[in-house]
Amino acid sequence: MIIRLLVVSFLMCSFTTIGQSFTRQDSLRGSITLERAWWDLTHYDLQVEVDLDIKTIQGVNTISYTVLEANSKMQIDLQPPMKIEKVIQDGKEVSYTSEGNAHFIQFKKEQQKGSKQKVIVYFSGKPPAAKNAPWDGGFTWSKDSNGKHFVATSNQGIGASLWWPNKDHYYDEPENGIDFAITIPNGLMAVANGRLQNKETKKDKTTWSWKVVNPINNYGVNINIGDYVHFGEKYEGEQDTLDMDYYVLRENEAKAKIQFKQAPKMMEAFEHWFGPYPFYEDSFKLVEVPYLGMEHQSSITYGNQYMNGYLGRDLSGTGWGLKFDFIIIHEAGHEWFANNITHIDVADMWIHEGFTAYSENLYLDYHFGKKASSEYVVGTRKIIQNDRPIIGDYEVNKEGSSDMYYKGANILHTLRQLIEDDEKWREILRGLNKDFYHQTISSNQLEEYISKKTGINLIEFWNQYLRTVQIPKVEYKITKNQLSFRYVSIIENFDMPVIAIINGKEEWIFPTSEWKTKEFANEIKSIKIKEDFYVESEMISK
Ligand SMILES: [Zn+2]
């Protein structure tokens, strides 16, 4: 997802989680309930017919799974006003009970451990229209300038169960992917994730079939409908030849052919930093939509109006943010961090947004150099609010502060300084994508991985930056050639070294909560903490 810029002040004044209580619905959605834990998703087969005029859908989802532990009660999620019509297994209707968004299917007998099963869920209804996609998601029912339907789904946060029945939790992805059959009126095209398999017209309707063979997170599943034209290219990538395909409104084809030249440049930069694109089998796509954009796996949705920056704005205020199309770069960065490596709980969403906000710097770094990257990330500090910790509440579907984006990026940029070896840092970023390939993980796993690979004890570093809103502050005093310094605003045992630029020369200093004094050969005439480190500093006396 992209950071929601326009509501920052609203969030600051009216949003608080102090004393927030969570409901049973939050737990049913956000935790691995008993009714979820016993079965392992292997595949979805999702058929949907969309009525564009009355804005309803009806469909069937065939859910394939392996039984991990014998059980007979299964949780499936589908949010009202969408309705389950019936549930079928082995040709027979099965009963279920409903509790809000959660539905509990009661099989006639226990399912045998190790067996492979299918359950077919029929559903229909009028899915919520998105109030402000992609943040307040749902269906965006729009029209293009020729008056033709232009429709797209987006549902990060609120969940895929907004419009189709599934196991709506991040921990389990269907390892064999998803098949789509989307039926719409003739004259328009439906684009989903993965590769186009087939199109079949019967009377006035056409069914568009798409296929994803890799594991996919639910929120990444999307359908888009419009008067699309297609163009594409072959990209010689690290792993293979990659199909890069673009679906845009007919009226925007010429603009897209220019703007989307950034897509292969993105692929080149990210394969360098993060390793091979994680979904060669499913291809890479950019698909135009009537909202800003979203990281839908292998079909990145695009609505940045063919401008550089974030709708023409530079988030960093340095000018570097206008060197790239924010949506192409940011949303595609999520193919590595969100789609390849997915958080197991939305409380750890910084794994998606921190690394992806950081991918913006790495794109700049690759094409414009290290100084550009550094200036950009430092520039984005003005967006950081330090209102709440980056890590949210576990098991209740509750994400942390929106600081997960640019505080997240600044944490990673600071870490790069500590490692002092860009090649090693690149190997770690690539290692994450290789060792956690197609996995759902926790922030703890990621933190431990990086500590191990860097050989630096990062326990306090992570706890300070991810779990508090305190920014470490270096206080210092100068007496001729002596520098005294200490940290304030830190957790116990936080002792991250920083580089001080003293009389124009870089010197590592090692502050702790206690005052320390370091002597230099010459009188100290100027000092500042190198701004690549995300710390505050203050001279408290001369
Ligand atoms: Zn994002």
Coordinates of C-alpha atoms and ligand atoms in Angstrom, one line a residue:
M1 CA 0.0 0.0 0.0
I2 CA 1.1 3.6 -0.3
I3 CA 1.3 6.0 2.6
R4 CA -1.9 8.0 3.0
L5 CA -0.6 11.5 2.9
L6 CA -3.6 13.7 2.9
V7 CA -4.9 12.5 6.3
V8 CA -1.8 12.8 8.3
S9 CA -3.0 15.7 10.4
F10 CA -6.4 13.9 10.9
L11 CA -4.6 10.9 12.1
M12 CA -2.5 13.0 14.5
C13 CA -5.4 14.7 16.2
S14 CA -8.1 12.1 16.3
F15 CA -6.5 8.7 16.2
T16 CA -5.5 7.1 19.4
T17 CA -5.2 3.5 20.5
I18 CA -4.6 4.2 24.1
G19 CA -7.0 2.0 26.1
Q20 CA -8.3 0.5 22.9
S21 CA -10.1 -2.7 23.4
F22 CA -10.5 -5.4 20.8
T23 CA -13.5 -7.5 20.1
R24 CA -14.1 -11.2 19.5
Q25 CA -14.5 -10.3 15.8
D26 CA -11.0 -8.8 15.9
S27 CA -9.6 -12.1 17.3
L28 CA -11.6 -14.2 14.8
R29 CA -10.0 -12.2 12.0
G30 CA -6.6 -11.7 13.4
S31 CA -5.6 -14.9 15.1
I32 CA -4.9 -18.5 13.9
T33 CA -8.1 -19.9 15.4
L34 CA -8.6 -23.7 16.1
E35 CA -11.0 -23.7 13.1
R36 CA -8.2 -22.4 10.9
A37 CA -5.1 -24.2 12.2
W38 CA -6.0 -27.8 11.3
W39 CA -6.1 -27.3 7.5
D40 CA -3.5 -26.0 5.1
L41 CA -4.6 -24.1 2.0
T42 CA -3.3 -25.5 -1.3
H43 CA -5.4 -23.8 -4.0
Y44 CA -8.3 -21.4 -4.7
D45 CA -10.4 -21.7 -7.8
L46 CA -12.4 -18.4 -7.9
Q47 CA -15.2 -17.9 -10.4
V48 CA -16.9 -14.5 -10.3
E49 CA -19.6 -12.9 -12.5
V50 CA -19.8 -9.2 -12.2
D51 CA -23.0 -7.2 -12.9
L52 CA -21.6 -3.8 -13.7
D53 CA -24.9 -2.0 -13.9
I54 CA -26.4 -3.1 -10.6
K55 CA -23.0 -3.4 -8.9
T56 CA -23.4 -7.0 -7.6
I57 CA -21.3 -10.1 -7.9
Q58 CA -21.9 -13.8 -7.6
G59 CA -19.5 -16.5 -7.6
V60 CA -18.0 -19.8 -6.5
N61 CA -14.8 -20.5 -4.7
T62 CA -13.4 -24.0 -4.6
I63 CA -11.0 -24.2 -1.7
S64 CA -8.4 -27.0 -1.8
Y65 CA -6.6 -28.0 1.3
T66 CA -4.6 -30.6 3.2
V67 CA -5.8 -31.8 6.6
L68 CA -3.0 -31.3 9.1
E69 CA -4.9 -32.5 12.2
A70 CA -8.2 -34.4 12.2
N71 CA -11.1 -32.0 12.7
S72 CA -14.6 -31.3 11.4
K73 CA -15.2 -27.6 11.9
M74 CA -13.7 -25.1 9.5
Q75 CA -13.6 -21.3 9.6
I76 CA -14.2 -19.4 6.4
D77 CA -14.4 -15.6 6.3
L78 CA -16.9 -13.5 4.2
Q79 CA -18.0 -10.1 5.3
P80 CA -21.7 -9.0 5.2
P81 CA -23.5 -7.8 3.2
M82 CA -21.9 -10.5 1.0
K83 CA -23.7 -13.8 1.6
I84 CA -22.8 -17.5 1.5
E85 CA -25.4 -19.2 -0.6
K86 CA -24.4 -22.8 0.1
V87 CA -21.4 -24.9 0.9
I88 CA -20.8 -28.2 -0.9
Q89 CA -18.4 -31.1 -0.2
D90 CA -18.2 -34.3 -2.1
G91 CA -21.4 -33.3 -3.9
K92 CA -23.4 -32.8 -0.8
E93 CA -24.5 -29.7 0.9
V94 CA -22.9 -29.0 4.3
S95 CA -24.3 -26.9 7.1
Y96 CA -22.6 -23.9 8.6
T97 CA -23.2 -21.3 11.3
S98 CA -22.3 -17.6 11.1
E99 CA -20.8 -15.2 13.6
G100 CA -20.3 -11.8 12.0
N101 CA -17.6 -12.1 9.3
A102 CA -16.7 -15.6 10.3
H103 CA -18.6 -18.7 9.2
F104 CA -18.1 -22.2 10.7
I105 CA -18.6 -25.1 8.3
Q106 CA -19.6 -28.3 10.2
F107 CA -18.5 -31.3 8.2
K108 CA -20.5 -34.5 8.9
K109 CA -17.4 -36.4 10.1
E110 CA -13.8 -35.7 11.0
Q111 CA -11.5 -35.2 8.1
Q112 CA -8.7 -37.6 8.0
K113 CA -5.2 -36.3 8.8
G114 CA -3.1 -36.0 5.7
S115 CA -6.0 -36.2 3.3
K116 CA -6.5 -33.7 0.5
Q117 CA -10.0 -32.1 0.4
K118 CA -12.0 -29.6 -1.4
V119 CA -14.9 -27.4 -0.2
I120 CA -17.0 -25.3 -2.6
V121 CA -18.5 -22.1 -1.3
Y122 CA -21.2 -20.3 -3.4
F123 CA -21.6 -16.6 -2.6
S124 CA -23.3 -13.5 -3.9
G125 CA -24.2 -9.9 -3.0
K126 CA -23.4 -6.3 -3.4
P127 CA -19.8 -5.8 -2.2
P128 CA -19.0 -2.5 -0.4
A129 CA -18.0 0.4 -2.7
A130 CA -14.6 1.7 -1.8
K131 CA -14.9 5.0 0.1
N132 CA -11.3 6.0 -0.5
A133 CA -9.4 3.3 -2.3
P134 CA -7.0 1.7 -1.7
W135 CA -7.1 2.7 2.1
D136 CA -10.9 2.3 2.6
G137 CA -11.2 -0.5 0.1
G138 CA -13.8 -2.4 -1.8
F139 CA -15.0 -2.1 -5.3
T140 CA -14.2 1.1 -7.2
W141 CA -17.0 1.5 -9.7
S142 CA -15.8 4.1 -12.2
K143 CA -16.1 5.0 -15.9
D144 CA -13.4 6.0 -18.3
S145 CA -13.7 9.2 -20.4
N146 CA -15.6 7.3 -23.1
G147 CA -18.2 6.3 -20.6
K148 CA -17.1 2.7 -20.4
H149 CA -17.0 0.8 -17.1
F150 CA -13.7 1.0 -15.3
V151 CA -13.8 -1.2 -12.1
A152 CA -11.2 -2.5 -9.7
T153 CA -11.0 -4.2 -6.3
S154 CA -8.6 -3.2 -3.4
N155 CA -8.9 -4.5 0.1
Q156 CA -5.6 -4.4 2.1
G157 CA -6.4 -4.0 5.8
I158 CA -10.1 -4.6 5.6
G159 CA -9.4 -8.0 4.0
A160 CA -10.1 -10.0 0.9
S161 CA -13.2 -11.5 2.6
L162 CA -14.8 -8.2 1.8
W163 CA -15.9 -9.7 -1.5
W164 CA -14.9 -13.3 -1.7
P165 CA -14.9 -16.2 0.8
N166 CA -11.5 -17.4 1.9
K167 CA -9.2 -18.0 4.9
D168 CA -8.6 -14.4 5.6
H169 CA -5.4 -14.5 7.6
Y170 CA -1.8 -13.8 6.4
Y171 CA -0.2 -17.0 7.8
D172 CA -1.5 -19.4 5.2
E173 CA -1.2 -18.9 1.5
P174 CA -2.4 -21.4 -1.2
E175 CA 0.9 -22.9 -2.2
N176 CA -0.4 -23.8 -5.7
G177 CA -1.9 -20.4 -6.3
I178 CA -5.2 -19.4 -7.6
D179 CA -7.3 -19.8 -10.8
F180 CA -9.7 -17.1 -11.9
A181 CA -12.7 -17.2 -14.2
I182 CA -14.2 -13.7 -14.4
T183 CA -17.4 -13.2 -16.4
I184 CA -18.3 -9.7 -17.6
P185 CA -20.2 -8.1 -20.5
N186 CA -18.6 -8.3 -24.0
G187 CA -16.5 -5.3 -25.1
L188 CA -14.5 -5.0 -21.9
M189 CA -11.6 -7.0 -20.5
A190 CA -11.1 -8.5 -17.0
V191 CA -7.5 -8.6 -15.7
A192 CA -6.5 -10.5 -12.6
N193 CA -3.2 -11.8 -11.1
G194 CA -0.9 -14.1 -13.0
R195 CA -1.2 -15.1 -16.7
L196 CA -4.1 -14.9 -19.1
Q197 CA -5.2 -18.5 -19.9
N198 CA -8.3 -18.2 -22.0
K199 CA -11.2 -16.1 -23.0
E200 CA -14.6 -17.6 -23.8
T201 CA -17.6 -15.7 -25.2
K202 CA -21.1 -17.0 -24.7
K203 CA -23.8 -14.7 -26.1
D204 CA -23.3 -11.2 -24.6
K205 CA -20.8 -12.3 -21.9
T206 CA -17.1 -13.2 -21.9
T207 CA -15.3 -15.2 -19.3
W208 CA -11.6 -14.3 -18.7
S209 CA -9.5 -17.0 -17.1
W210 CA -6.2 -16.1 -15.3
K211 CA -3.8 -18.3 -13.4
V212 CA -1.3 -17.8 -10.6
V213 CA 0.9 -20.8 -9.9
N214 CA 2.9 -19.4 -6.9
P215 CA 1.6 -18.9 -3.3
I216 CA -0.3 -15.6 -3.1
N217 CA -1.5 -13.5 -0.1
N218 CA -5.2 -12.9 0.0
Y219 CA -5.1 -9.2 -0.1
G220 CA -3.0 -9.3 -3.3
V221 CA -5.9 -11.1 -5.1
N222 CA -7.6 -8.6 -7.4
I223 CA -9.8 -8.2 -10.4
N224 CA -9.8 -5.2 -12.7
I225 CA -12.3 -4.5 -15.5
G226 CA -12.0 -1.9 -18.3
D227 CA -11.5 -1.1 -21.9
Y228 CA -7.9 -2.2 -21.7
V229 CA -5.3 -2.2 -24.4
H230 CA -2.2 -4.4 -23.9
F231 CA 1.4 -4.0 -24.7
G232 CA 4.4 -5.8 -23.3
E233 CA 8.1 -6.6 -23.5
K234 CA 10.6 -9.4 -22.7
Y235 CA 13.1 -8.6 -19.9
E236 CA 16.3 -10.5 -19.7
G237 CA 16.4 -10.9 -15.9
E238 CA 18.6 -12.7 -13.4
Q239 CA 16.7 -15.9 -13.4
D240 CA 15.2 -16.1 -16.9
T241 CA 13.4 -14.1 -19.6
L242 CA 10.6 -12.3 -17.8
D243 CA 7.3 -11.3 -19.5
M244 CA 6.4 -7.8 -18.5
D245 CA 2.9 -6.9 -19.6
Y246 CA 1.0 -3.6 -19.4
Y247 CA -2.8 -3.2 -19.4
V248 CA -3.9 0.4 -19.7
L249 CA -7.0 2.3 -20.8
R250 CA -7.2 2.8 -24.5
E251 CA -7.1 6.6 -24.0
N252 CA -3.8 6.4 -22.1
E253 CA -1.8 4.0 -24.3
A254 CA 0.6 6.7 -25.7
K255 CA 1.3 8.1 -22.2
A256 CA 1.8 4.6 -20.8
K257 CA 4.3 3.6 -23.5
I258 CA 6.5 6.5 -22.3
Q259 CA 5.9 6.3 -18.5
F260 CA 6.2 2.5 -18.2
K261 CA 9.8 2.7 -19.6
Q262 CA 10.6 2.9 -15.9
A263 CA 9.3 -0.6 -15.3
P264 CA 12.4 -2.4 -16.7
K265 CA 14.6 0.1 -15.0
M266 CA 12.8 -0.8 -11.7
M267 CA 13.3 -4.5 -12.4
E268 CA 17.1 -3.9 -13.0
A269 CA 17.5 -2.0 -9.8
F270 CA 15.5 -4.3 -7.6
E271 CA 17.0 -7.5 -9.0
H272 CA 20.4 -6.0 -8.2
W273 CA 19.5 -5.2 -4.6
F274 CA 16.9 -7.9 -3.7
G275 CA 17.7 -10.8 -6.0
P276 CA 15.6 -12.3 -8.8
Y277 CA 12.0 -11.2 -9.2
P278 CA 10.1 -13.8 -7.1
F279 CA 7.3 -14.7 -9.6
Y280 CA 8.8 -15.3 -13.0
E281 CA 6.2 -18.1 -13.7
D282 CA 3.4 -15.6 -13.2
S283 CA 4.9 -12.7 -15.2
F284 CA 5.0 -9.1 -14.1
K285 CA 2.2 -6.7 -15.0
L286 CA 1.2 -3.1 -14.5
V287 CA -2.6 -2.7 -14.7
E288 CA -4.2 0.7 -14.8
V289 CA -7.0 1.3 -12.2
P290 CA -9.2 4.2 -11.1
Y291 CA -7.4 4.6 -7.7
L292 CA -3.7 5.4 -6.9
G293 CA -2.2 1.9 -6.7
M294 CA -1.6 -1.3 -4.8
E295 CA 0.9 -4.2 -4.7
H296 CA -1.4 -6.8 -6.1
Q297 CA 1.0 -9.8 -6.7
S298 CA 2.1 -10.0 -10.3
S299 CA -0.4 -7.4 -11.3
I300 CA 0.7 -4.2 -9.7
T301 CA -2.2 -1.7 -10.1
Y302 CA -1.4 1.7 -11.3
G303 CA -3.3 5.0 -11.0
N304 CA -0.5 7.7 -10.6
Q305 CA -1.8 9.5 -13.7
Y306 CA 1.4 9.0 -15.6
M307 CA 3.4 11.5 -13.5
N308 CA 6.6 11.2 -11.6
G309 CA 6.5 11.5 -7.8
Y310 CA 3.5 10.7 -5.7
L311 CA 0.7 12.2 -7.9
G312 CA 3.4 14.8 -9.0
R313 CA 4.7 15.4 -5.5
D314 CA 8.1 14.7 -4.0
L315 CA 7.7 13.1 -0.6
S316 CA 11.3 14.0 0.3
G317 CA 11.3 17.6 -0.7
T318 CA 14.8 17.1 -2.2
G319 CA 13.9 16.9 -5.9
W320 CA 14.9 13.2 -6.0
G321 CA 11.3 12.1 -5.5
L322 CA 10.5 13.5 -9.0
K323 CA 13.1 11.3 -10.7
F324 CA 10.7 8.3 -10.6
D325 CA 7.1 7.3 -10.8
F326 CA 6.3 6.6 -7.2
I327 CA 3.7 4.0 -7.9
I328 CA 5.7 2.0 -10.4
I329 CA 8.7 1.9 -8.0
H330 CA 7.0 1.6 -4.6
E331 CA 4.3 -0.9 -5.5
A332 CA 6.7 -3.1 -7.5
G333 CA 9.1 -3.0 -4.6
H334 CA 6.4 -4.9 -2.7
E335 CA 6.9 -7.9 -5.0
W336 CA 9.9 -8.7 -2.8
F337 CA 8.7 -7.3 0.5
A338 CA 5.0 -8.1 0.9
N339 CA 4.4 -10.6 -1.8
N340 CA 7.6 -12.7 -1.6
I341 CA 8.2 -12.2 2.1
T342 CA 4.8 -11.6 3.7
H343 CA 4.2 -10.7 7.4
I344 CA 2.5 -13.4 9.4
D345 CA 0.6 -10.8 11.4
V346 CA -0.4 -7.3 10.3
A347 CA 1.2 -6.0 13.5
D348 CA 4.5 -6.6 11.6
M349 CA 3.4 -4.7 8.5
W350 CA 6.7 -2.7 8.6
I351 CA 8.2 -5.8 6.9
H352 CA 6.1 -4.7 3.9
E353 CA 6.2 -0.9 4.1
G354 CA 9.5 -0.2 5.8
F355 CA 11.5 -2.2 3.3
T356 CA 9.4 -1.0 0.4
A357 CA 9.7 2.7 1.3
Y358 CA 13.5 1.9 1.6
S359 CA 13.3 0.4 -1.9
E360 CA 12.6 3.9 -3.2
N361 CA 16.1 4.9 -2.0
L362 CA 17.7 1.8 -3.5
Y363 CA 16.2 2.6 -6.9
L364 CA 17.7 6.1 -6.6
D365 CA 21.0 4.6 -5.4
Y366 CA 21.2 2.3 -8.4
H367 CA 20.3 4.8 -11.1
F368 CA 21.4 8.1 -9.5
G369 CA 24.0 7.2 -6.9
K370 CA 24.5 7.0 -3.2
K371 CA 24.2 10.7 -2.5
A372 CA 20.7 10.8 -4.1
S373 CA 19.6 7.8 -2.1
S374 CA 20.9 9.4 1.2
E375 CA 19.3 12.8 0.5
Y376 CA 16.0 11.2 -0.3
V377 CA 15.7 9.1 2.8
V378 CA 16.8 11.9 5.1
G379 CA 14.3 14.2 3.3
T380 CA 11.5 11.8 4.1
R381 CA 12.1 12.2 7.9
K382 CA 9.7 15.2 7.9
I383 CA 6.8 12.8 7.4
I384 CA 7.7 10.8 10.5
Q385 CA 5.3 11.5 13.4
N386 CA 6.5 9.2 16.2
D387 CA 2.9 9.0 17.4
R388 CA 2.8 5.3 18.0
P389 CA 5.3 2.4 17.7
I390 CA 5.8 0.9 14.3
I391 CA 4.9 -2.6 15.6
G392 CA 1.1 -2.9 16.2
D393 CA -1.0 -5.3 18.3
Y394 CA -0.7 -9.0 17.6
E395 CA -3.5 -11.4 16.8
V396 CA -6.2 -8.7 16.4
N397 CA -5.5 -7.6 12.9
K398 CA -4.1 -4.3 14.1
E399 CA -1.2 -2.6 12.4
G400 CA 1.3 -0.1 13.9
S401 CA 1.9 3.6 13.1
S402 CA 2.2 4.8 9.6
D403 CA 5.8 5.6 10.6
M404 CA 6.3 2.0 9.4
Y405 CA 7.0 3.6 6.0
Y406 CA 9.6 6.3 6.4
K407 CA 10.8 5.7 9.9
G408 CA 11.2 2.1 8.7
A409 CA 13.2 3.3 5.7
N410 CA 15.4 5.5 7.9
I411 CA 16.0 2.6 10.3
L412 CA 17.3 0.5 7.4
H413 CA 19.4 3.3 6.1
T414 CA 20.9 3.7 9.6
L415 CA 21.6 0.0 9.7
R416 CA 23.5 0.3 6.3
Q417 CA 25.8 2.8 8.0
L418 CA 26.5 0.5 10.9
I419 CA 27.3 -2.4 8.6
E420 CA 29.8 -0.1 6.7
D421 CA 29.9 -2.5 3.8
D422 CA 27.4 -2.0 1.0
E423 CA 28.2 -5.3 -0.6
K424 CA 27.4 -7.2 2.6
W425 CA 24.2 -5.2 3.1
R426 CA 23.1 -6.1 -0.4
E427 CA 23.9 -9.8 0.3
I428 CA 21.7 -9.6 3.4
L429 CA 18.8 -8.0 1.4
R430 CA 19.1 -10.7 -1.2
G431 CA 19.6 -13.4 1.4
L432 CA 16.3 -12.4 3.0
N433 CA 14.5 -12.9 -0.3
K434 CA 16.2 -16.2 -0.8
D435 CA 16.0 -17.7 2.7
F436 CA 12.4 -16.5 3.2
Y437 CA 11.4 -17.2 -0.4
H438 CA 7.6 -17.3 -0.6
Q439 CA 7.2 -17.4 3.2
T440 CA 5.2 -15.6 5.8
I441 CA 7.4 -14.5 8.7
S442 CA 7.4 -12.4 11.8
S443 CA 9.4 -9.2 12.5
N444 CA 11.3 -11.2 15.2
Q445 CA 12.4 -13.7 12.6
L446 CA 13.6 -10.9 10.4
E447 CA 15.3 -9.1 13.2
E448 CA 17.2 -12.2 14.3
Y449 CA 18.2 -13.0 10.7
I450 CA 19.7 -9.5 10.2
S451 CA 21.5 -9.7 13.6
K452 CA 23.0 -13.0 12.7
K453 CA 24.1 -12.0 9.2
T454 CA 25.6 -8.7 10.3
G455 CA 27.3 -10.2 13.3
I456 CA 26.0 -7.1 15.3
N457 CA 23.8 -7.5 18.4
L458 CA 20.8 -5.5 17.2
I459 CA 18.4 -6.4 20.0
E460 CA 18.3 -2.9 21.5
F461 CA 18.5 -1.3 18.1
W462 CA 15.3 -3.0 17.0
N463 CA 13.5 -2.5 20.3
Q464 CA 14.3 1.2 20.4
Y465 CA 13.2 2.0 16.9
L466 CA 10.4 -0.5 16.3
R467 CA 8.8 -0.7 19.7
T468 CA 9.2 2.8 21.2
V469 CA 8.5 6.3 19.8
Q470 CA 11.8 7.7 21.3
I471 CA 14.4 8.9 18.9
P472 CA 17.9 8.5 20.4
K473 CA 19.5 11.9 21.1
V474 CA 23.2 12.5 21.3
E475 CA 24.0 15.3 23.8
Y476 CA 27.5 16.7 23.7
K477 CA 29.9 19.3 25.2
I478 CA 33.1 20.6 23.8
T479 CA 36.1 21.8 25.8
K480 CA 38.9 22.7 23.4
N481 CA 40.1 19.4 22.0
Q482 CA 37.8 17.3 24.2
L483 CA 34.4 16.0 23.2
S484 CA 32.0 14.7 25.9
F485 CA 28.9 12.9 24.7
R486 CA 26.1 10.6 25.9
Y487 CA 22.7 9.3 24.8
V488 CA 19.3 10.4 26.2
S489 CA 15.9 9.3 25.1
I490 CA 17.0 5.6 24.8
I491 CA 16.0 2.3 26.2
E492 CA 18.3 0.5 28.6
N493 CA 21.5 -0.7 27.0
F494 CA 21.0 1.1 23.7
D495 CA 24.5 1.9 22.5
M496 CA 24.5 2.3 18.8
P497 CA 27.7 4.0 17.6
V498 CA 27.4 7.0 15.2
I499 CA 29.8 8.9 13.0
A500 CA 30.5 12.5 14.2
I501 CA 32.0 14.9 11.6
I502 CA 34.6 16.8 13.6
N503 CA 36.5 19.6 11.8
G504 CA 35.3 18.0 8.6
K505 CA 36.6 14.5 9.4
E506 CA 34.5 11.4 10.1
E507 CA 35.0 9.8 13.5
W508 CA 33.1 7.0 15.0
I509 CA 31.9 7.7 18.6
F510 CA 30.3 5.2 20.9
P511 CA 27.7 6.9 23.1
T512 CA 25.9 5.2 25.9
S513 CA 23.6 6.6 28.7
E514 CA 26.8 7.6 30.6
W515 CA 28.9 10.7 29.7
K516 CA 32.1 9.7 27.9
T517 CA 35.0 12.0 26.9
K518 CA 37.2 11.6 23.8
E519 CA 40.3 13.7 23.1
F520 CA 41.3 14.9 19.7
A521 CA 44.7 16.2 18.5
N522 CA 43.3 19.6 17.5
E523 CA 40.8 22.0 19.0
I524 CA 37.2 21.1 17.9
K525 CA 36.0 23.9 15.7
S526 CA 33.0 22.2 14.1
I527 CA 31.0 19.1 14.9
K528 CA 27.8 17.4 13.6
I529 CA 26.5 13.9 13.7
K530 CA 26.4 12.4 10.2
E531 CA 22.8 12.8 9.0
D532 CA 22.6 9.3 7.6
F533 CA 22.1 8.2 11.2
Y534 CA 18.5 8.6 12.3
V535 CA 19.3 10.2 15.7
E536 CA 18.8 13.7 17.1
S537 CA 21.7 15.7 18.6
E538 CA 22.2 18.7 20.7
M539 CA 25.2 20.7 22.0
I540 CA 24.4 21.4 25.6
S541 CA 27.3 23.7 26.4
K542 CA 30.6 24.8 25.0
Ligands
ZN1 ZN 3.4 0.1 0.3

